Short mmCIF file of C-alpha atoms in Angstrom, two decimals:
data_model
loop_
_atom_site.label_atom_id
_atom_site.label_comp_id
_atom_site.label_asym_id
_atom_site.label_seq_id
_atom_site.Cartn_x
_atom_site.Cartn_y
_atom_site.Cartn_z
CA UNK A 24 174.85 27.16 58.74
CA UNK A 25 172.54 24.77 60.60
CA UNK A 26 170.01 22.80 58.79
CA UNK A 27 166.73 22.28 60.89
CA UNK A 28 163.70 20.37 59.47
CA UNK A 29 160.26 21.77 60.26
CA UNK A 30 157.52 19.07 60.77
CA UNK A 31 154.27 20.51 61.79
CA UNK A 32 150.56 19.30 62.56
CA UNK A 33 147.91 18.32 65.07
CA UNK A 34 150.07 14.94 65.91
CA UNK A 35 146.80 13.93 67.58
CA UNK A 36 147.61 11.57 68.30
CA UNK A 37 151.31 11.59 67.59
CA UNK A 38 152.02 7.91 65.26
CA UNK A 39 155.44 5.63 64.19
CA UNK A 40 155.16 6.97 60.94
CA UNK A 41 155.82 10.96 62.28
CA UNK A 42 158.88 9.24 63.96
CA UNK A 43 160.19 7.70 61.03
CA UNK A 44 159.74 10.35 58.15
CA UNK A 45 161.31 12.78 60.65
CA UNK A 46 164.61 10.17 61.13
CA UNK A 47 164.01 9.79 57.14
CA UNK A 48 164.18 13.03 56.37
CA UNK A 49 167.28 13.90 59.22
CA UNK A 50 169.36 10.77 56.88
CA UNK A 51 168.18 12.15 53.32
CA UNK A 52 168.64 16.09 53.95
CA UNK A 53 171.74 15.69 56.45
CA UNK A 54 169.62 17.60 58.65
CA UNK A 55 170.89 18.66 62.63
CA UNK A 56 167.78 18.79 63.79
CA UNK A 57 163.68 18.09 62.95
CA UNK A 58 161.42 20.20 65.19
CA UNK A 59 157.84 18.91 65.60
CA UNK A 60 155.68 21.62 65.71
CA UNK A 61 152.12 21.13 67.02
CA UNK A 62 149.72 23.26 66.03
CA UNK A 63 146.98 24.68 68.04
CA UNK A 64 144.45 25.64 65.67
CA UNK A 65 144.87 23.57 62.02
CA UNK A 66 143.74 25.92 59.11
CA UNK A 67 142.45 22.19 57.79
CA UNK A 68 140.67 21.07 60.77
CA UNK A 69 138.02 22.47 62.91
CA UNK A 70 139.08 21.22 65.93
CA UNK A 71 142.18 18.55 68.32
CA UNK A 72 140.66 15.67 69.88
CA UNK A 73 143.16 15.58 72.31
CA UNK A 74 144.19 19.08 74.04
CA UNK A 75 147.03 20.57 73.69
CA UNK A 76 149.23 19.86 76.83
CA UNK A 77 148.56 16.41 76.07
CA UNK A 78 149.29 16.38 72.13
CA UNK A 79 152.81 17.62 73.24
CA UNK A 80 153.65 15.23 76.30
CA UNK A 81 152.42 12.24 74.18
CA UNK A 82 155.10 13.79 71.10
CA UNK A 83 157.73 14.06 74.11
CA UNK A 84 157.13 10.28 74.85
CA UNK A 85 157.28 9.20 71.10
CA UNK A 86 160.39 10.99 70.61
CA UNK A 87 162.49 10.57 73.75
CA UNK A 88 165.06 7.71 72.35
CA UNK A 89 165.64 9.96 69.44
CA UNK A 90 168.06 13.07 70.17
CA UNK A 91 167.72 14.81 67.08
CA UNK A 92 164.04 15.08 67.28
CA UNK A 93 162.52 18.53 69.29
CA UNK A 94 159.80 19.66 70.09
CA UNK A 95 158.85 23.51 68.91
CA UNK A 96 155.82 24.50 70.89
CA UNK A 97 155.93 28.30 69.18
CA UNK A 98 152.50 27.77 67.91
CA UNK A 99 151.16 26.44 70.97
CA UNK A 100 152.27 29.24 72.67
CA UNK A 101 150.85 31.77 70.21
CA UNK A 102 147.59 31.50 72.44
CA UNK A 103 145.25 33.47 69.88
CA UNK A 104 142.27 32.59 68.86
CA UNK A 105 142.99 32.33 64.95
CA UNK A 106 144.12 29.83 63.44
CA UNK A 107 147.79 28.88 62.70
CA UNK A 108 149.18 29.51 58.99
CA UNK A 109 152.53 28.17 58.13
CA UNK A 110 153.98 31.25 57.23
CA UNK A 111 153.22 33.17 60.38
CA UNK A 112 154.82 30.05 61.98
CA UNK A 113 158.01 30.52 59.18
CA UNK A 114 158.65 34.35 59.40
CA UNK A 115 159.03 34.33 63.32
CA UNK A 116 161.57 31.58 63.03
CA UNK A 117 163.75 33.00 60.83
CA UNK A 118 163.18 36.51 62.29
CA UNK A 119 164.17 34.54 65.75
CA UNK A 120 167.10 32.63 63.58
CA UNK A 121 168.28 34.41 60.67
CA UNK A 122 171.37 32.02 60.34
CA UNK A 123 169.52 28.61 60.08
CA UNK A 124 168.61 27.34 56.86
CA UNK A 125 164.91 25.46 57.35
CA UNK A 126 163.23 22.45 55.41
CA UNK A 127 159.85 22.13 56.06
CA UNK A 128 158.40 18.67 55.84
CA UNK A 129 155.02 17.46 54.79
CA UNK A 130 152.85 14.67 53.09
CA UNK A 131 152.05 14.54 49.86
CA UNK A 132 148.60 14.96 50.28
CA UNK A 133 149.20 18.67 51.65
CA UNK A 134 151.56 19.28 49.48
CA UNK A 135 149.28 18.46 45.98
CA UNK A 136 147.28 21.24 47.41
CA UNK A 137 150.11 23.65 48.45
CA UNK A 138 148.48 25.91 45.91
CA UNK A 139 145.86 26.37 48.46
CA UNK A 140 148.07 27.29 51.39
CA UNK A 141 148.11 31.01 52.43
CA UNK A 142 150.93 32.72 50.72
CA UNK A 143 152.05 29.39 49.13
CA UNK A 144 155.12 31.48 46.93
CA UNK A 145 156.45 33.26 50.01
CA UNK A 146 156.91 29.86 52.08
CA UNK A 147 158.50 28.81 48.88
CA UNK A 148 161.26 31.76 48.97
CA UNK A 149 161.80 31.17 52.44
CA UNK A 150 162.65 27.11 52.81
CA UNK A 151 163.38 24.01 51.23
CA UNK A 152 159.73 22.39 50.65
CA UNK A 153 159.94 18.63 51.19
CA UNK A 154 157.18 16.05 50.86
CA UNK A 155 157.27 12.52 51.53
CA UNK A 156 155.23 9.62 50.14
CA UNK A 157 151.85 8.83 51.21
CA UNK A 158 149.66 5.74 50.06
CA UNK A 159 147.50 6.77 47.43
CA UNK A 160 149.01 10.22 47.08
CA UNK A 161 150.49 10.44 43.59
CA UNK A 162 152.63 13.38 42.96
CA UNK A 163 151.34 16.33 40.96
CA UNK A 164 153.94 17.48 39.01
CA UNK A 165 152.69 20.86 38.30
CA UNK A 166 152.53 21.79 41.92
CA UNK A 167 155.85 20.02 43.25
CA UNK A 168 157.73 21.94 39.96
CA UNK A 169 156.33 25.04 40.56
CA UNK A 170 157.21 25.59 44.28
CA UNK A 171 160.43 23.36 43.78
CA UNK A 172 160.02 20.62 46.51
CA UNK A 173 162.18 18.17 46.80
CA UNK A 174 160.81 14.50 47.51
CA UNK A 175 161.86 11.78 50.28
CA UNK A 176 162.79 8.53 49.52
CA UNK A 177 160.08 6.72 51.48
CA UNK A 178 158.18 3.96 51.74
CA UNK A 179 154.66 5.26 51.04
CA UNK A 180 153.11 6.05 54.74
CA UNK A 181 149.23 4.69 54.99
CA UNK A 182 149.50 5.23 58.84
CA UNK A 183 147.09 8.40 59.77
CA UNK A 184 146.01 10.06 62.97
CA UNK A 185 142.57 9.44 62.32
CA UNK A 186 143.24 6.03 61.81
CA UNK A 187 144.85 5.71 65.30
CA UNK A 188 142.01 7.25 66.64
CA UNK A 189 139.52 4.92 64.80
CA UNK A 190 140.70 1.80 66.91
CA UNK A 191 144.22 1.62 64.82
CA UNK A 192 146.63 1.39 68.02
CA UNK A 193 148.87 -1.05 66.44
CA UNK A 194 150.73 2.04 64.64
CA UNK A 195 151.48 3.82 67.74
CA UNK A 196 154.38 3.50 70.17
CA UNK A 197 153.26 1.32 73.22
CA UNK A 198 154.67 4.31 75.80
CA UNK A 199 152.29 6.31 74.10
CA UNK A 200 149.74 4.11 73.77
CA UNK A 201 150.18 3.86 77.36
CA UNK A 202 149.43 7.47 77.81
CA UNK A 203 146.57 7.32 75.64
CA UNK A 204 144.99 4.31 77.81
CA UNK A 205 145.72 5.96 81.09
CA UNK A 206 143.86 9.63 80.90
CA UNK A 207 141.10 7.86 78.40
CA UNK A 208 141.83 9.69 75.08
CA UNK A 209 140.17 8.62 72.20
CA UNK A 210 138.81 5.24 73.66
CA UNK A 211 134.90 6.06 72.57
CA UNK A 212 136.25 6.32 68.96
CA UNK A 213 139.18 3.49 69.10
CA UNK A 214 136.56 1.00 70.36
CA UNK A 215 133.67 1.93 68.11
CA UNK A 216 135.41 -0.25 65.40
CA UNK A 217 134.68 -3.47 67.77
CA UNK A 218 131.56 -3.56 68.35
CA UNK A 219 127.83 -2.72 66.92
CA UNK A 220 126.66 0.44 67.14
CA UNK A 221 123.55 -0.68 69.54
CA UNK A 222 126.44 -1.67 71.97
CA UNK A 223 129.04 1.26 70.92
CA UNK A 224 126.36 3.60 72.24
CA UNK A 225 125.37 1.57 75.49
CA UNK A 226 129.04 1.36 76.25
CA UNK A 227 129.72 5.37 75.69
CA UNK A 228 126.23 5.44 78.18
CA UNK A 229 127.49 3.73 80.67
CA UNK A 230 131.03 5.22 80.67
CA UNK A 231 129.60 8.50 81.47
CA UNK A 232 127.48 7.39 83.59
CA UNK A 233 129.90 5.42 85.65
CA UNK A 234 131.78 8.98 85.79
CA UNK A 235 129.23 10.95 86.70
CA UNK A 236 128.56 9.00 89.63
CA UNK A 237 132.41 8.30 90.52
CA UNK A 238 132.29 12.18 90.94
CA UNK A 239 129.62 12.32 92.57
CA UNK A 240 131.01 10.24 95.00
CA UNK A 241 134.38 11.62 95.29
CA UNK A 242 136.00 8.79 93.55
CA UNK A 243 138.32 8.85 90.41
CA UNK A 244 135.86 9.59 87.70
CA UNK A 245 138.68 9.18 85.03
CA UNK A 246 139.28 5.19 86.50
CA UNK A 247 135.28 4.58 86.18
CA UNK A 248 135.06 6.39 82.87
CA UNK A 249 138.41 4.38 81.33
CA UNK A 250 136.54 1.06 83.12
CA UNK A 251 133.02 1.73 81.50
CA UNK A 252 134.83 2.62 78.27
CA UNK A 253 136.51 -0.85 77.96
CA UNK A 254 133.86 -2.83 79.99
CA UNK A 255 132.36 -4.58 77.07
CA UNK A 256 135.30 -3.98 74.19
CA UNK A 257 135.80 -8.02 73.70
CA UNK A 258 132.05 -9.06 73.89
CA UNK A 259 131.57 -9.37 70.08
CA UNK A 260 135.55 -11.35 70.72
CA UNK A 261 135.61 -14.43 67.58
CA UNK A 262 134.24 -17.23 69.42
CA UNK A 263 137.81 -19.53 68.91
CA UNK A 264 139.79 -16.92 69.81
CA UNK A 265 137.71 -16.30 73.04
CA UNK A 266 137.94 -19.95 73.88
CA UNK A 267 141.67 -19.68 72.96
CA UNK A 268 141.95 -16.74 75.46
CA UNK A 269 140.11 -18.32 78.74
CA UNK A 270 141.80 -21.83 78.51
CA UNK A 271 145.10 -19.66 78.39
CA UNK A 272 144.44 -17.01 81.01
CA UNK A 273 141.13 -17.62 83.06
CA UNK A 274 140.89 -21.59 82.86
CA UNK A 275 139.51 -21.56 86.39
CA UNK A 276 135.94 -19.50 84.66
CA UNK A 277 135.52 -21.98 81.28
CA UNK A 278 132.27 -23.37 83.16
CA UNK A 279 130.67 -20.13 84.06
CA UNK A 280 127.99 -18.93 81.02
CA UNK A 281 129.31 -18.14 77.84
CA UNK A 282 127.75 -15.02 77.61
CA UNK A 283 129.66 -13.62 81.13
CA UNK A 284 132.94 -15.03 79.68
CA UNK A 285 133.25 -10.93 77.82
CA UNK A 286 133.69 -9.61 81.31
CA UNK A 287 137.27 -11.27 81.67
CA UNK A 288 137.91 -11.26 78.05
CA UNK A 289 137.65 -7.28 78.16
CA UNK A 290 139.81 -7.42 81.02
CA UNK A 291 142.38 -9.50 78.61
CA UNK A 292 142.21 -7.09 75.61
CA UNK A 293 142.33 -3.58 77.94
CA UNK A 294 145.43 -5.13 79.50
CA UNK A 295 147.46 -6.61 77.10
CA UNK A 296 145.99 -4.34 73.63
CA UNK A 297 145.66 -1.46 75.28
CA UNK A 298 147.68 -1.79 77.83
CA UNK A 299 146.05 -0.53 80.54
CA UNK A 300 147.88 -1.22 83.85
CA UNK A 301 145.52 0.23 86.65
CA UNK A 302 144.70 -2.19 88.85
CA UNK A 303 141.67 -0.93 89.92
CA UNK A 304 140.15 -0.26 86.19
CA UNK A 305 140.83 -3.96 85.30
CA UNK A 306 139.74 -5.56 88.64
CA UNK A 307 136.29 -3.26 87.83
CA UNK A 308 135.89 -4.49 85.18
CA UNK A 309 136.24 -7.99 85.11
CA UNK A 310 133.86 -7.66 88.32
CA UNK A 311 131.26 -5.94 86.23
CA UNK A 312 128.72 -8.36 85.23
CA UNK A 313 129.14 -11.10 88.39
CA UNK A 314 130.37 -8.27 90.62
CA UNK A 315 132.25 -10.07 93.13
CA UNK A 316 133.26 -10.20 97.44
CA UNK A 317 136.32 -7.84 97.22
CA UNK A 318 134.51 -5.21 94.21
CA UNK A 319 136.27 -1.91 94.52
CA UNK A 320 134.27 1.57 94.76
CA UNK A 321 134.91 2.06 91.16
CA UNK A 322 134.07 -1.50 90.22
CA UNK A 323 130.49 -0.70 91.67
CA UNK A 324 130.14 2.32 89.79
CA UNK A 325 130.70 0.32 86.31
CA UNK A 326 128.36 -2.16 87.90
CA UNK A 327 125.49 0.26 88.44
CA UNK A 328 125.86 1.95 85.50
CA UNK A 329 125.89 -0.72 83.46
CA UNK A 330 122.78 -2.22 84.84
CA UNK A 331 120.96 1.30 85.12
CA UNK A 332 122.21 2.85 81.67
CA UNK A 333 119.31 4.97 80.82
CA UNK A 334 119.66 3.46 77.30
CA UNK A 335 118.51 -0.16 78.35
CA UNK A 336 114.62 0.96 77.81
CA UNK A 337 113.22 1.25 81.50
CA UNK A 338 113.03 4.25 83.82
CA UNK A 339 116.33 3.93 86.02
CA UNK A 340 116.37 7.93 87.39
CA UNK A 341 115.20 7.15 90.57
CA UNK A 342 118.28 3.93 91.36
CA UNK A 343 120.67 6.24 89.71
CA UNK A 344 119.71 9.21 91.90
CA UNK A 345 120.74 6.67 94.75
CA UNK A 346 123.87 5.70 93.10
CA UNK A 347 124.83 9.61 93.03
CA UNK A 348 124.22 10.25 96.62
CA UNK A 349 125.92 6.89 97.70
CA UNK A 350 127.26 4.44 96.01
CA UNK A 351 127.27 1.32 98.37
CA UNK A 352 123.54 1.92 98.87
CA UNK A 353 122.95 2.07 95.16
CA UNK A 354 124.97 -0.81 94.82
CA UNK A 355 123.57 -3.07 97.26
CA UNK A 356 120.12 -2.16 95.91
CA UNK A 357 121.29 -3.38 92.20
CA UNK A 358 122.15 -6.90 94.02
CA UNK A 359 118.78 -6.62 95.11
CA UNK A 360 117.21 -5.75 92.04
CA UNK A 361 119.31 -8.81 89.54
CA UNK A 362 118.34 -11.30 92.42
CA UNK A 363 115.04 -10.84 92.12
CA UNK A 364 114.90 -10.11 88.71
CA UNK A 365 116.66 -12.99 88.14
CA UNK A 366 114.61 -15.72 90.62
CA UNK A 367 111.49 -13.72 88.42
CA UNK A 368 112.80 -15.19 84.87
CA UNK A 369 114.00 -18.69 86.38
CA UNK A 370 110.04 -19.20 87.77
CA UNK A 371 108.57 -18.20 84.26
CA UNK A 372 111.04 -20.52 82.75
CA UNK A 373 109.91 -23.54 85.13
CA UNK A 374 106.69 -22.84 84.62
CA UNK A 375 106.88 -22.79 81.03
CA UNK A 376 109.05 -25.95 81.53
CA UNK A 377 106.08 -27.60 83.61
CA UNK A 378 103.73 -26.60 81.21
CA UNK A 379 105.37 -28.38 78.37
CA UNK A 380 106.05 -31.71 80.47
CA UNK A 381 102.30 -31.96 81.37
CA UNK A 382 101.68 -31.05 77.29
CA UNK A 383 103.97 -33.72 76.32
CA UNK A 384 102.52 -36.10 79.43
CA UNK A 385 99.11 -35.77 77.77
CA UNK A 386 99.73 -36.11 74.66
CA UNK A 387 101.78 -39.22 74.53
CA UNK A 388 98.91 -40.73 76.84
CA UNK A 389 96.43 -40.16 73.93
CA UNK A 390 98.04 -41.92 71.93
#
């Protein structure tokens, strides 16, 4: 009889730990097969981050150098409304395969609360229950006894989806990071966790923004979201380790201001943390503050936006309503604008600057 594993959930994203129970529990259960099953509604959660085509290619990527991993998209392809219940999921299996014996799989956070779980005995009678260790998951006895579940032999997993999408990439697989990076899942929340929230929310701003008028100018609004996204994700960077990172990479820029130096330094961590590969997302935005001769389309919609996010404290609707109807205009009016703005500031600053000289004239010629 054929022994398949059963390892459900949102896998949203999908992390190295999924991988590695499922391979754990394939070793410990001489199982032929674990089938990751995604669900489409979670009787635990209200609602995926990620949608569901997506949640499955990214669980295709993690799990293409392992053969003995599957995906089962029967819940997926339910398409009702309600949400899923592991033993609707269990009963059409076995009614599909009568002659495989199943083991489903879970944490041992779910499965201290199996009690809870619709028809908990049933899904007992029907498969092997296995749980594997989770950080700060003791086992209750009285539950794992009762509904006779047998326990894996792991290391305890801390790794979470939650914490992946919290700004915890390290614990997923870099092709899926890649993924992640490319169609801009997740980024709001994974770069929340590196910055303030004054700037979190200026940088969410101005990544819509930047979409809005990408569309609006029949551009790719998911390359000027992704740019706006990352635009300012290294400006609160550790001052040595920014220093570290320009004398390495972008020597040729030490002299500029150090408060421009983010610009390239974002362009550092979105292309070698996050690995973001689009050209045209990393020339925008290490253009974004300076802009630059050869700025792309998209790098002057993370331009604009930047400078016109409603969020800054002035009234910007009438520029932006440029921006949306044409985007060179818009841009070139934003040069405009930071010259003179700019030439502004540096005469207040002389003059403040001549009026301390003559202070400091006078005063020394009282003496």
């Amino acid at each position: 009889m054929k022994r398949i594993g059963l390892f459900g959930g949102s896998f949203d994203p999908i992390h190295k730990a999924h991988v590695e129970i499922a391979m754990c529990a394939i070793e410990q259960l001489h199982l032929d097969e674990v089938q990751l099953i995604p669900t489409r509604h979670n009787p635990w959660k209200n609602q995926s981050c990620a949608s569901a085509q997506d949640r499955i290619e990214m669980i295709r990527i993690a799990i293409q150098d392992y053969p003995s991993l599957t995906i089962n998209t029967i819940e997926i392809e339910d398409g009702g409304e309600d949400k899923n219940y592991t033993i609707h999921t269990i009963e059409k299996l076995i009614h599909q395969h009568p002659d495989v014996q199943y083991y489903y799989i879970m944490g041992m956070d779910q499965a201290n609360a199996f009690d809870q779980w619709k028809k908990a005995k049933r899904i007992s009678q029907l498969v092997h229950l296995i749980a594997f260790q989770r950080g700060g998951y003791q086992p209750h006895l009285d539950i794992i006894n009762k509904y006779h579940f047998q326990l894996l032999e792991n290391q305890p997993v801390y790794a979470s989806s939650s914490d992946v999408r919290n700004g915890h990439i390290e614990m997923l697989d870099s092709n899926v990071l890649r993924y992640i990076s490319y169609h801009g899942l997740y980024l709001e929340t994974m770069v929340s966790s590196r910055m303030k929230e004054k700037r979190w929310k200026h940088t969410c701003s101005v990544a819509k923004l930047a979409k809005k008028i990408a569309k609006a100018n029949h551009l790719d609004s998911r390359q000027a979201y992704i740019a706006g996204i990352m635009h300012d994700v290294a400006k609160e960077m550790d001052k040595d380790m920014a220093q570290k990172i320009m004398e390495k990479h972008f020597s040729e820029y030490l002299a500029k201001p150090y408060p421009i130096w983010h610009q390239w330094l974002s362009r550092y961590v979105s292309e070698h943390e996050f690995l973001i590969d689009d050209a045209v997302v990393l020339k925008a935005i290490e253009d974004h503050t300076t802009a630059s001769i050869g700025i792309s389309p998209i790098g002057k919609c993370l331009y604009v936006a930047d400078k016109l996010d409603p969020l800054r404290g002035y009234d910007s609707s009438k520029q932006i309503e440029i921006c949306l109807h044409d985007i060179h205009q818009g841009f070139r009016n934003s040069l405009i604008d930071f010259y003179e703005f700019s030439k502004r500031r540096t005469e207040r600053l002389m003059n403040v600057f001549m009026k301390f000289t003559i202070f400091m004239l006078r005063k020394g010629k009282n003496k």
